[in-house]
Short mmCIF file of C-alpha atoms in Angstrom, two decimals:
data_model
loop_
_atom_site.label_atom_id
_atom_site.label_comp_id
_atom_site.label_asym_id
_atom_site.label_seq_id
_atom_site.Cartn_x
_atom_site.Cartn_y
_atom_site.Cartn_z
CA UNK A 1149 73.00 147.83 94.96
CA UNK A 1150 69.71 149.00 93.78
CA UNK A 1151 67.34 151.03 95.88
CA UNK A 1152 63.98 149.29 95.21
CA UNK A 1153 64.54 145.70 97.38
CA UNK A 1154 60.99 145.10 99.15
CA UNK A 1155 60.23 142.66 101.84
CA UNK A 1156 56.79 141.89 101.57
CA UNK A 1157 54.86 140.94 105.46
CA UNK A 1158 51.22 139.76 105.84
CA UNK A 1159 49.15 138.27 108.98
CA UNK A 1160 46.47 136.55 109.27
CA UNK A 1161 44.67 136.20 112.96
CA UNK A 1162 42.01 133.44 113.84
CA UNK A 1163 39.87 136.72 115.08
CA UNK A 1164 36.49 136.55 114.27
CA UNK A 1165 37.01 140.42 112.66
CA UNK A 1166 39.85 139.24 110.12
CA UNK A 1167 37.38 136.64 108.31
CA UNK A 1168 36.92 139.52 105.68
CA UNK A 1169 40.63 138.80 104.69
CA UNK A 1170 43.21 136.06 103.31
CA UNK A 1171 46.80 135.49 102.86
CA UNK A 1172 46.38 135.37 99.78
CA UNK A 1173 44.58 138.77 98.99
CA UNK A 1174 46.49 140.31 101.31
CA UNK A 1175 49.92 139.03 99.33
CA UNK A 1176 48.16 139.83 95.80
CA UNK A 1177 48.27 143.25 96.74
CA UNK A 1178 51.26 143.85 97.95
CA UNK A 1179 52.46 142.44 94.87
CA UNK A 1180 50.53 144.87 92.95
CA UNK A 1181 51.77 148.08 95.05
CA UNK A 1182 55.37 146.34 94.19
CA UNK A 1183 54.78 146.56 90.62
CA UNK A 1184 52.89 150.35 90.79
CA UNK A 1185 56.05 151.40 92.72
CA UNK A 1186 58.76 149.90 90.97
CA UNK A 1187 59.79 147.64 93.32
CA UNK A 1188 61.36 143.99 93.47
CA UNK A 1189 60.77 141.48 95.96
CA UNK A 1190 62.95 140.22 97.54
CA UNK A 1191 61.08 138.67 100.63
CA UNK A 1192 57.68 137.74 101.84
CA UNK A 1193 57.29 137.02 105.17
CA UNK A 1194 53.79 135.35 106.61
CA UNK A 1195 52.48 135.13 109.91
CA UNK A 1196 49.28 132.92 109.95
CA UNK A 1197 47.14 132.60 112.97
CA UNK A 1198 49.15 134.98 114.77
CA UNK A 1199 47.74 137.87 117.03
CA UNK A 1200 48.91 141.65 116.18
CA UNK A 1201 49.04 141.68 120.26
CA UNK A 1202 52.53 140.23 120.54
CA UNK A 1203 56.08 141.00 119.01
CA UNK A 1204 57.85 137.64 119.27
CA UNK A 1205 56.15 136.53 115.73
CA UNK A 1206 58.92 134.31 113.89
CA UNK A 1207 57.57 135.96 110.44
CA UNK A 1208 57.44 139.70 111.49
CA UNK A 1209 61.24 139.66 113.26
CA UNK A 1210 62.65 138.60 110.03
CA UNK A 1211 60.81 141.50 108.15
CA UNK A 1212 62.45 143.55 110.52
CA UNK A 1213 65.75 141.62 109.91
CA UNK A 1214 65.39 142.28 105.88
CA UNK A 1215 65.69 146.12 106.68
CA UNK A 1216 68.35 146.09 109.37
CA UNK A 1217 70.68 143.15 107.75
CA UNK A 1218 70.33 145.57 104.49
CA UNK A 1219 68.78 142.94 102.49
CA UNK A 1220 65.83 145.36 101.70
CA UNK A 1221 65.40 149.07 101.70
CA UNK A 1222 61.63 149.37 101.30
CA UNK A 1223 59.20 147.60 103.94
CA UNK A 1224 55.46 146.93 102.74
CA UNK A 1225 52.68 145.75 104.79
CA UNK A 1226 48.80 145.55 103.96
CA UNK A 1227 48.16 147.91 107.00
CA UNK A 1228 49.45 149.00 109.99
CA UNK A 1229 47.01 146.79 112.04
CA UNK A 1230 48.84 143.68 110.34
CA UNK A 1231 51.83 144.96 112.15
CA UNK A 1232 50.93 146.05 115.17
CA UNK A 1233 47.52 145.95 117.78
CA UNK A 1234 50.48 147.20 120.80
CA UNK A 1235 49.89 150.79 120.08
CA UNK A 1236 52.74 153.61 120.50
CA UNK A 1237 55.29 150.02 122.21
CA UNK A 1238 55.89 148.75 118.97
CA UNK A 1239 55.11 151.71 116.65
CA UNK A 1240 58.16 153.48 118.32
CA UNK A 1241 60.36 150.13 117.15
CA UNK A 1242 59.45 150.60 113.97
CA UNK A 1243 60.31 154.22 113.31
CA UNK A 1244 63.90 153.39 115.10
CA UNK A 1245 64.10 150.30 112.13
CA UNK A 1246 62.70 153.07 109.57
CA UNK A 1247 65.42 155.68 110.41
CA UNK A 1248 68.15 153.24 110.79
CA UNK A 1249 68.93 154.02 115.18
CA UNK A 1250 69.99 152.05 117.60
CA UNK A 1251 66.29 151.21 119.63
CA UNK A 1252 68.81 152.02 122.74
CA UNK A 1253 70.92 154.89 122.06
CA UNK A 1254 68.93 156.51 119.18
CA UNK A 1255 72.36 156.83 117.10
CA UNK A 1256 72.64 155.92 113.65
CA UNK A 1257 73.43 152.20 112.90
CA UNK A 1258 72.25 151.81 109.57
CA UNK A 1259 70.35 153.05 106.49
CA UNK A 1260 66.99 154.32 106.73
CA UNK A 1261 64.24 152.30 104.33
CA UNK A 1262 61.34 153.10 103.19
CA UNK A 1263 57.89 151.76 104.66
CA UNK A 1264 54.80 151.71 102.59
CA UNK A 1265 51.06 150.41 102.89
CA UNK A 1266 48.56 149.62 100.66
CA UNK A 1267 46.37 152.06 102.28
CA UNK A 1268 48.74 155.29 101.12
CA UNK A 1269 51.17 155.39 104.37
CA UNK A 1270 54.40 156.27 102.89
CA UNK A 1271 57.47 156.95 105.01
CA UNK A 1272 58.41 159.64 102.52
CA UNK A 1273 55.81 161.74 103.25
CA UNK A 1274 58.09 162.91 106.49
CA UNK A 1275 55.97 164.05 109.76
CA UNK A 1276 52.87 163.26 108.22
CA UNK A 1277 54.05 159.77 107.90
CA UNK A 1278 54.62 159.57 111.52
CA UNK A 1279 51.83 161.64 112.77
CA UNK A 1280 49.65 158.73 110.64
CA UNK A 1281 51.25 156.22 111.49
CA UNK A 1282 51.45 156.44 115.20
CA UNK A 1283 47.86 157.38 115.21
CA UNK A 1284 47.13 154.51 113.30
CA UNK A 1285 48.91 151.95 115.55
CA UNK A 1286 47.07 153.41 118.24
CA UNK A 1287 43.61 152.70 116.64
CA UNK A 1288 44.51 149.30 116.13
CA UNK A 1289 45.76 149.02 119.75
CA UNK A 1290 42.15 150.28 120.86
CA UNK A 1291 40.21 148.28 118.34
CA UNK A 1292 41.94 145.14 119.52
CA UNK A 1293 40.91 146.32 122.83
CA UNK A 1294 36.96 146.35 121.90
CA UNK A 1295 37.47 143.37 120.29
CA UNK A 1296 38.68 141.51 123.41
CA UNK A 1297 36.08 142.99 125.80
CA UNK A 1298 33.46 141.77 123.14
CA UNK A 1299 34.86 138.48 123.27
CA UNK A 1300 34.22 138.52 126.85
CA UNK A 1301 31.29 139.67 126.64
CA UNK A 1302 30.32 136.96 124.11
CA UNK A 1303 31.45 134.25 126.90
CA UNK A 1304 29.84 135.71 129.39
CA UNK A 1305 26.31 136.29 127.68
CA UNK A 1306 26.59 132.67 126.23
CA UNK A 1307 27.10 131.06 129.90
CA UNK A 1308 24.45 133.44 131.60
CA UNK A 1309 22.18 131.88 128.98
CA UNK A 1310 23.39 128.40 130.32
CA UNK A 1311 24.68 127.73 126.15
CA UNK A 1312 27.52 125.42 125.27
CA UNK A 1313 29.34 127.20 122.82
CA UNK A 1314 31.19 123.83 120.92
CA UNK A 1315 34.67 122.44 121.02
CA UNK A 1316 35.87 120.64 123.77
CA UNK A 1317 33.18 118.53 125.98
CA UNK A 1318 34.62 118.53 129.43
CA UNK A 1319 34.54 115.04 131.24
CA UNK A 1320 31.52 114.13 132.78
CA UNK A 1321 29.11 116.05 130.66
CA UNK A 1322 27.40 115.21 127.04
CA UNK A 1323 25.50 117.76 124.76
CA UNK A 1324 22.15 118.40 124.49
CA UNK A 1325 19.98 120.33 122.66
CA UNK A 1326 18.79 123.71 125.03
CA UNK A 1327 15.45 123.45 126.81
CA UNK A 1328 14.57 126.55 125.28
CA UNK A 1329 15.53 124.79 122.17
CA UNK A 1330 17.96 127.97 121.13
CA UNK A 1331 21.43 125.97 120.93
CA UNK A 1332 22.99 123.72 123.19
CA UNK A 1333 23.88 123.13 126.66
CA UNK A 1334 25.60 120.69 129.25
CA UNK A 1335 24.25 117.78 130.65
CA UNK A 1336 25.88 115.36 133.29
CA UNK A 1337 26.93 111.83 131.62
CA UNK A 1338 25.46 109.91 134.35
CA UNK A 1339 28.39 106.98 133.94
CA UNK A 1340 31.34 109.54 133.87
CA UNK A 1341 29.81 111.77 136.38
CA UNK A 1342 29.70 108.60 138.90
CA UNK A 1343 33.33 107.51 137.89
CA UNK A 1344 34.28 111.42 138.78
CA UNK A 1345 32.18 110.91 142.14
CA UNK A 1346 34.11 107.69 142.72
CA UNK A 1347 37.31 109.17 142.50
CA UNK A 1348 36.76 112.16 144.62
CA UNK A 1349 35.84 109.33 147.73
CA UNK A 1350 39.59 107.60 146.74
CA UNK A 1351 41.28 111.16 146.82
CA UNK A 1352 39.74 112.36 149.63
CA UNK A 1353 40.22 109.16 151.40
CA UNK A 1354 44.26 109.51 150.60
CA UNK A 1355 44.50 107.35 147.48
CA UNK A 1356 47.11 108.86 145.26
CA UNK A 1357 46.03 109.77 141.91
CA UNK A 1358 48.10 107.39 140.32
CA UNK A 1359 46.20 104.42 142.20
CA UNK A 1360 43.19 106.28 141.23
CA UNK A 1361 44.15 106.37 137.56
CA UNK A 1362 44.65 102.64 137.49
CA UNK A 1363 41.55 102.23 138.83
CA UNK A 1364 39.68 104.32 136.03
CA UNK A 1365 41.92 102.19 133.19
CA UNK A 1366 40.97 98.92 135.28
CA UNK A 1367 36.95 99.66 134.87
CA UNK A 1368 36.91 100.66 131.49
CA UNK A 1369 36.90 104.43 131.75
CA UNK A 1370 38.55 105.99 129.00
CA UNK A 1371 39.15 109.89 129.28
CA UNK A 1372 38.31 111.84 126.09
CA UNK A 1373 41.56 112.97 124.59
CA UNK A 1374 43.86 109.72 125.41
CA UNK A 1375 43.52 106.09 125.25
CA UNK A 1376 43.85 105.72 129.05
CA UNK A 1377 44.28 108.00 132.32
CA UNK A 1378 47.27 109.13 133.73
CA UNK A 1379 48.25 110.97 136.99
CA UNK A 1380 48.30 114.57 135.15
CA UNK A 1381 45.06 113.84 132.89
CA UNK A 1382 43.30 112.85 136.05
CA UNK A 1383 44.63 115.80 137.63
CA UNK A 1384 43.37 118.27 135.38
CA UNK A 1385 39.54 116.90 135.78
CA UNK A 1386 39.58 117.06 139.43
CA UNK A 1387 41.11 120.58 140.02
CA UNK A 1388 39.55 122.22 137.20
CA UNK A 1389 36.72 124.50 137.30
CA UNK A 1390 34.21 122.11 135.19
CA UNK A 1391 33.19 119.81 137.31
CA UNK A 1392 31.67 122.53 139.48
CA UNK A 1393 29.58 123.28 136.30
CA UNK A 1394 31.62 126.62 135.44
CA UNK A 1395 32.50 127.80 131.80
CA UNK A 1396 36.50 129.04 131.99
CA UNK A 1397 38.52 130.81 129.02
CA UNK A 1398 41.98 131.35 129.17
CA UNK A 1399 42.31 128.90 132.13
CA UNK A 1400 39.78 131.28 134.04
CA UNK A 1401 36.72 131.16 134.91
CA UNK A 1402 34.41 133.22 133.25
CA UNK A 1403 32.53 136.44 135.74
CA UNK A 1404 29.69 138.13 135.06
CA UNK A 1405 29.42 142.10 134.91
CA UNK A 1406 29.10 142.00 138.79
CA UNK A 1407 32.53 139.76 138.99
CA UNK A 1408 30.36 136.38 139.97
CA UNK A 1409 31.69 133.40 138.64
CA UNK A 1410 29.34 132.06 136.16
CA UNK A 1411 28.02 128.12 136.55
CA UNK A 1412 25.37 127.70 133.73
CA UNK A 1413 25.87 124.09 133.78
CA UNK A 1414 24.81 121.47 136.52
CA UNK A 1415 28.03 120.37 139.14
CA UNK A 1416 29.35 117.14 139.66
CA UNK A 1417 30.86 118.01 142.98
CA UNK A 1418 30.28 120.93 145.31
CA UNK A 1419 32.36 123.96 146.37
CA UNK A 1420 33.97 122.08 149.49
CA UNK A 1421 34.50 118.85 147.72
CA UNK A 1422 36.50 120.98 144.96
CA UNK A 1423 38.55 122.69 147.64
CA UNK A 1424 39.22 119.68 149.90
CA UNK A 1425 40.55 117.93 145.87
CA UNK A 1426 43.23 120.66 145.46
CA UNK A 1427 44.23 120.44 149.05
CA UNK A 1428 44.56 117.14 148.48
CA UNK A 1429 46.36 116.98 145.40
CA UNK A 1430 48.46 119.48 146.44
CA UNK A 1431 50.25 120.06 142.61
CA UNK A 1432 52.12 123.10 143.70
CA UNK A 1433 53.37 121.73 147.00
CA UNK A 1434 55.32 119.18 148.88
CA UNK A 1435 54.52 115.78 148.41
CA UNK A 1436 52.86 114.10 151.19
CA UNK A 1437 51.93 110.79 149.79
CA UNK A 1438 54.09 108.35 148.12
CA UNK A 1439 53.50 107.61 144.65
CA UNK A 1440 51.73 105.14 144.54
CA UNK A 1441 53.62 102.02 142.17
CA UNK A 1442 50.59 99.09 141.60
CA UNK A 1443 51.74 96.36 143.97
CA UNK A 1444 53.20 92.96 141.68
CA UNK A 1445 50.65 90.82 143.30
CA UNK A 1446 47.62 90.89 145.22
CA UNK A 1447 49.82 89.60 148.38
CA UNK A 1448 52.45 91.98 148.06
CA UNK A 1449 53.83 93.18 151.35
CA UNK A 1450 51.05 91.01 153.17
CA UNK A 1451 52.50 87.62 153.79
CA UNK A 1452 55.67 87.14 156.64
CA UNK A 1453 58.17 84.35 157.18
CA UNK A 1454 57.49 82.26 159.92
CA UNK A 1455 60.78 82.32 161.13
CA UNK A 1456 62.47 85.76 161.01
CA UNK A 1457 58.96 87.75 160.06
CA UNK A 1458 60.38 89.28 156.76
CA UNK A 1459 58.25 90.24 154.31
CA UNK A 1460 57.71 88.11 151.69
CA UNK A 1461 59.24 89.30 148.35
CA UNK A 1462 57.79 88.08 144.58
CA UNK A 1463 60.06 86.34 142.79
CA UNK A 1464 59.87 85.09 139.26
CA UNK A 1465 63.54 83.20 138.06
CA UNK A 1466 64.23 80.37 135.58
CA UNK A 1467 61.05 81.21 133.85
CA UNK A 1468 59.25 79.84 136.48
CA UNK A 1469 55.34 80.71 137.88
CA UNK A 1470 55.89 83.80 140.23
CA UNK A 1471 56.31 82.83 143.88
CA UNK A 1472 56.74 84.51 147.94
CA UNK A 1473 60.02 83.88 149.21
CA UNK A 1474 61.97 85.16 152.37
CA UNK A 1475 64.93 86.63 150.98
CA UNK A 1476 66.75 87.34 153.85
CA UNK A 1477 69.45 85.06 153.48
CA UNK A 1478 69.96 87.05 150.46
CA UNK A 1479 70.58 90.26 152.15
CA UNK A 1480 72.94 88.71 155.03
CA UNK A 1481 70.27 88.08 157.29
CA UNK A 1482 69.87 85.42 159.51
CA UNK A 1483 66.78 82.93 158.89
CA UNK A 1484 66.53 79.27 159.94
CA UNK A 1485 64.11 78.15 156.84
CA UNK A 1486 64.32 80.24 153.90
CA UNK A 1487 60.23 80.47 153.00
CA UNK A 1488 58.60 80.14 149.87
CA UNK A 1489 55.26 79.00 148.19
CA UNK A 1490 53.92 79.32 144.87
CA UNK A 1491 52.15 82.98 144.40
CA UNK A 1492 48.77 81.89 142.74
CA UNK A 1493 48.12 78.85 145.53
CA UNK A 1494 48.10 81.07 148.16
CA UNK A 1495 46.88 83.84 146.53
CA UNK A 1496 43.76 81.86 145.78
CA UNK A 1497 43.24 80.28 149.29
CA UNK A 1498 43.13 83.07 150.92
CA UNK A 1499 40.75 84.78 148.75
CA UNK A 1500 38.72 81.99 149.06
CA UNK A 1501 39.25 82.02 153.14
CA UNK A 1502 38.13 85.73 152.79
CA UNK A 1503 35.27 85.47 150.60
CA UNK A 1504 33.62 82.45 152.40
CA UNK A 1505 33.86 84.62 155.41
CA UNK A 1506 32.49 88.09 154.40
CA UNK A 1507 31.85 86.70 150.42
CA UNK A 1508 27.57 87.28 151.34
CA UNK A 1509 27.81 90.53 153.46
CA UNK A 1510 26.88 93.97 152.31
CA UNK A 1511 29.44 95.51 150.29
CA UNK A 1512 29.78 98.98 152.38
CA UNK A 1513 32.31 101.90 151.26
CA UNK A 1514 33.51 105.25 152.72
CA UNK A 1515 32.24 108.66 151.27
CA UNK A 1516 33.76 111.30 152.15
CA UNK A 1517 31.75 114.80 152.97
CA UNK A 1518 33.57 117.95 153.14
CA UNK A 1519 32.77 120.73 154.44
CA UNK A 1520 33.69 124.53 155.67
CA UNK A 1521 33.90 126.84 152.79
CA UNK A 1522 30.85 128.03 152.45
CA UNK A 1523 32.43 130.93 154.05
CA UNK A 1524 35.27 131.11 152.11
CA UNK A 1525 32.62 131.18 149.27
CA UNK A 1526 30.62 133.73 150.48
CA UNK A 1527 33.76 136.53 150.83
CA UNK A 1528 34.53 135.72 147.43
CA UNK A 1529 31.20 136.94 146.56
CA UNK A 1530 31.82 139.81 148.87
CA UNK A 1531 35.29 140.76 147.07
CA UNK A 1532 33.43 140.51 143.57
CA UNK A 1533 30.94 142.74 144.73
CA UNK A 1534 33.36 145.38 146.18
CA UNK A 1535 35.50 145.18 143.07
CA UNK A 1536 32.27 145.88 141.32
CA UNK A 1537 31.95 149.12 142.81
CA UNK A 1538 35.08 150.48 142.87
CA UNK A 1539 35.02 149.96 138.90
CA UNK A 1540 32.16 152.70 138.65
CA UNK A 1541 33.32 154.72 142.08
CA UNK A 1542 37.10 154.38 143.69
CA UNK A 1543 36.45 155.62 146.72
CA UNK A 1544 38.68 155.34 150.02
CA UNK A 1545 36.14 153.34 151.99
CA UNK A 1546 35.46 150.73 149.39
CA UNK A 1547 39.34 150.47 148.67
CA UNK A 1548 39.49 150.02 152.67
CA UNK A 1549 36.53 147.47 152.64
CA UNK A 1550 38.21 145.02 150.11
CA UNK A 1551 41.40 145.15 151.79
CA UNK A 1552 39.71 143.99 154.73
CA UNK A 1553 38.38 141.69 153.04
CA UNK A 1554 41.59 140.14 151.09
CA UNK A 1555 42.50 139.61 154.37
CA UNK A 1556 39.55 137.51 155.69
CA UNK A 1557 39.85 135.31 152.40
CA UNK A 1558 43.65 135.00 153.04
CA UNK A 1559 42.93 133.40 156.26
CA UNK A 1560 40.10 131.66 155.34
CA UNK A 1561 42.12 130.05 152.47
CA UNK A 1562 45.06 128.53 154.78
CA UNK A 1563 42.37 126.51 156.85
CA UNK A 1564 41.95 122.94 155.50
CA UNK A 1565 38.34 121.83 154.63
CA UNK A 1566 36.41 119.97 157.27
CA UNK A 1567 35.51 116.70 156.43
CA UNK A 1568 33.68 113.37 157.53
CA UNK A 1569 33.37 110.05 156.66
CA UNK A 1570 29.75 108.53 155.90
CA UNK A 1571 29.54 104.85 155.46
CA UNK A 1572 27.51 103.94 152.82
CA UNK A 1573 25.51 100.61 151.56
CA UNK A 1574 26.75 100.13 147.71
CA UNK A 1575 24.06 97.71 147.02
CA UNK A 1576 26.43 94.61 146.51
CA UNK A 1577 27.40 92.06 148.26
CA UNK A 1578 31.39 91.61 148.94
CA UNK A 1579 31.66 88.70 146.48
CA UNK A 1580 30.20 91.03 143.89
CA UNK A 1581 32.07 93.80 144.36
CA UNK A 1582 35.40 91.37 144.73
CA UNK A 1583 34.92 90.17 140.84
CA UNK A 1584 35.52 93.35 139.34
CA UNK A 1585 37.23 95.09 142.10
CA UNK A 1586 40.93 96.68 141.40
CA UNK A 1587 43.81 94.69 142.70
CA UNK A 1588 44.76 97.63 144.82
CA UNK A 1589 41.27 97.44 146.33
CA UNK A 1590 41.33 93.51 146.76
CA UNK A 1591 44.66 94.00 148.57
CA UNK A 1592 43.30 96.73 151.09
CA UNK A 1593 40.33 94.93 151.73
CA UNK A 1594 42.41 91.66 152.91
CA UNK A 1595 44.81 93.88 154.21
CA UNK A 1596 41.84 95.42 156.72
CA UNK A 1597 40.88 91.66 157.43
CA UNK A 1598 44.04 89.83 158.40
CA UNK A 1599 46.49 91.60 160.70
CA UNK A 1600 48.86 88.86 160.13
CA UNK A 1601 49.17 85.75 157.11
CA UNK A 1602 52.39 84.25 158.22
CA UNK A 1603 53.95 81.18 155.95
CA UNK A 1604 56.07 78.12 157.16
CA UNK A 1605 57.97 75.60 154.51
CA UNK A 1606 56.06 73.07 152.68
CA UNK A 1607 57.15 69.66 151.68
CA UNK A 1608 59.46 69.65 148.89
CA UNK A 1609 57.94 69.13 146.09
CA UNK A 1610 54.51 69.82 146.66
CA UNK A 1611 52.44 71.65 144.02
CA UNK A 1612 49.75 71.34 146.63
CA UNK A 1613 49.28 74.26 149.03
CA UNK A 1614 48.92 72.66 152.92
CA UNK A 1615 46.50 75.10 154.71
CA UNK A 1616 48.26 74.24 158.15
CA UNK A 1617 50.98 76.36 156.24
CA UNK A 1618 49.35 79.45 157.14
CA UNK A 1619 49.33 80.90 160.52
CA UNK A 1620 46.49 83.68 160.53
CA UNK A 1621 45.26 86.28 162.60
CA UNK A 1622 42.11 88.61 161.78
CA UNK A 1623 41.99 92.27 162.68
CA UNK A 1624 39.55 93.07 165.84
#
């Protein structure tokens, strides 16, 4: 078996810094240090879009592979950055994979091979190679370094200067050219922002987010990266740190030099209304609420047999039109007269009982105000400030000062959000808002209304609905 096998390995990050490179160069001279060298290829291994950060690339343990399996005896990369930003971690690796050891005995478990660069690192060269080459990986380690702390630094001057830098538009905000007229910013898209608004009322007011999704889908709001909202997409919007008019990267949002988190852009809701929506949601705890299923029909659960005051269940058999019927003969249950009348009769008399009562009155609704963490708010600008310090100076006194106040926030985060309810004029009257209302909303309106819409049997036959059928009473 010949001595001159090669397994070729290139990357190619999305880093701003690797633009001045491709694959393709990159490969093309490998190919050519193959060809000064004597060498014949017997691999090439790619990693594109990959960072030089992290070991698990698919591309770079099969390089690896070549020289342990004994498929290749000489390794050549472009430079040691394409291998490695991890520093000594990885550089260490690859010496034990150079000299053939065992990574956790150091023995001897196969042949040593040969590593080479197009930039003159040659394993041959004995303890200059590996004075170069750990030196090397270090350098890369620190320049990946800079280049992440310029990245932030990048975010952070770009939201400070209240710029949108492209990409994803979060819900509830358009584009729009800067005042200044340098770039772009965020503005609120008044008919998604009022649609976010509406939702925090429902969660707040203990609608679950499923309900809440329907809702959105039912009035024609269509979220930005699906055709319709879901419990997790809905979710994401409410918890999340844009509607509060912040800028996050990495799923953080992004601080200033002081450790302030940055909001260049106007809210949609405010500090407490964003706390009181995760303590409501809850997506890391129990669950509190049920889930919420759409009810079949807008009477669902509502009516009651006259005679042994089950619930009414929808029924739908023989291809028939859907109907309320007792079923408790059905479940071995005693009833004297099984009820049942046709679904959309009913349904429509007592809408129109409802609406010719209330049908002209002002449509009012609940908003709900939440309150009590402005002081949760202000030791978090406390803690940043503190942290700020102890950066530049770690003294004891500020390390004793921010443990005090970890403390305060811990307590302050356990207590639940204060909140009220304001009743509020929507401008409509009932009858308006009932056209395009939700059928979960027509059902807890009537279900507010009536405390009781109890059905006795018809005459057989009848495709008539008999108002003396229905035995009523209204709430107080």
């Amino acid at each position: 078996m010949t001595n001159n096998r090669a397994s070729l390995y290139v990357r190619l990050s999305r880093q701003a810094a690797d633009t001045n490179l491709s694959l393709d160069g990159m490969t093309a001279d490998l190919r050519e240090l193959c060809q000064r060298e004597g060498l014949t290829e017997v691999a090439l291994r790619v990693d594109d879009g990959l960072s030089g950060g992290y070991r698990d690339r698919p591309a770079f343990a099969e390089w690896i592979a070549d020289a342990r399996t004994g498929r290749a005896n000489v390794l050549l990369t472009w430079h040691v950055d394409r291998l490695t930003r991890e520093g000594l971690n990885v550089a260490a690796q690859l010496l034990d994979v150079v000299e053939g050891k065992d990574p956790a005995t150091g023995r001897q478990i196969s042949r040593p091979v040969r590593l080479l660069d197009i930039k003159g690192l040659d394993s041959n060269h004995g303890e200059t190679f590996r004075l170069r080459f750990v030196l090397q990986a270090e350098i890369a380690r620190a320049e990946r370094e800079r280049m992440r702390e310029r990245s932030k630094a990048a975010h952070r001057r770009i939201a400070q200067a209240g710029r949108y830098r492209g990409g994803f538009t979060p819900y509830g905000y358009k584009a729009a050219p800067a005042p200044d007229g340098k770039g772009q910013t965020l503005v609120i898209e008044p008919r998604e922002a009022e649609a976010i608004r509406e939702c925090v009322d429902r969660v707040l007011s203990g609608h679950t987010l499923g309900r809440v999704s329907r809702w959105l889908n039912d009035q024609g709001h269509t979220p930005r990266r699906t055709t319709e909202w879901s419990r997790r997409g809905l979710l994401h919007v409410l918890t999340g740190d844009a509607i509060l008019g912040r800028v996050s990267r990495g799923g953080k949002p992004v601080r200033d030099a002081d450790g302030v988190i940055l909001a260049p852009f106007p809210a949609i809701v405010t500090e407490a209304e964003s706390a009181g929506l995760k303590a409501a949601c809850n997506p890391a705890g129990p669950r509190t609420t049920p889930m919420g299923r759409q009810p079949s029909r807008l009477l669902s659960g509502l009516l009651s047999c006259f005679s042994c005051r089950a619930t009414l269940t929808v029924v739908r058999r023989n291809g028939r039109t859907a109907a309320y019927r007792c079923m408790s003969r059905g479940v071995g249950k005693t009833c004297e007269a099984a009820v049942s009348v046709g679904a959309k009769v009913i349904e429509d008399h007592i809408t129109a009982r409802y609406l010719k009562a209330v049908g002209q009155m002002p449509m009012m609704r609940e908003h709900i105000i939440t309150e009590g963490v402005d002081e949760l708010a202000a030791v978090d600008a406390e803690i940043a400030d503190v942290m700020a310090q102890v950066a530049t100076r770690a003294t004891p006194a500020l390390f004793e000062q921010l443990t005090a106040l970890q403390s305060q926030r811990e307590a302050l985060d356990g207590k639940a959000p204060e909140q009220r309810v304001e009743i509020v004029d929507t401008g409509r009257t009932v009858a308006q808002w009932w056209e395009d209302a939700h059928i979960d909303d027509r059902r807890d309106a009537l279900a507010e209304a009536f405390a009781l819409l109890e059905v006795s049997p018809g005459k057989p036959g009848s495709r008539i609905f008999d108002p003396a059928r229905l035995r009523v009473e209204q709430t107080s």
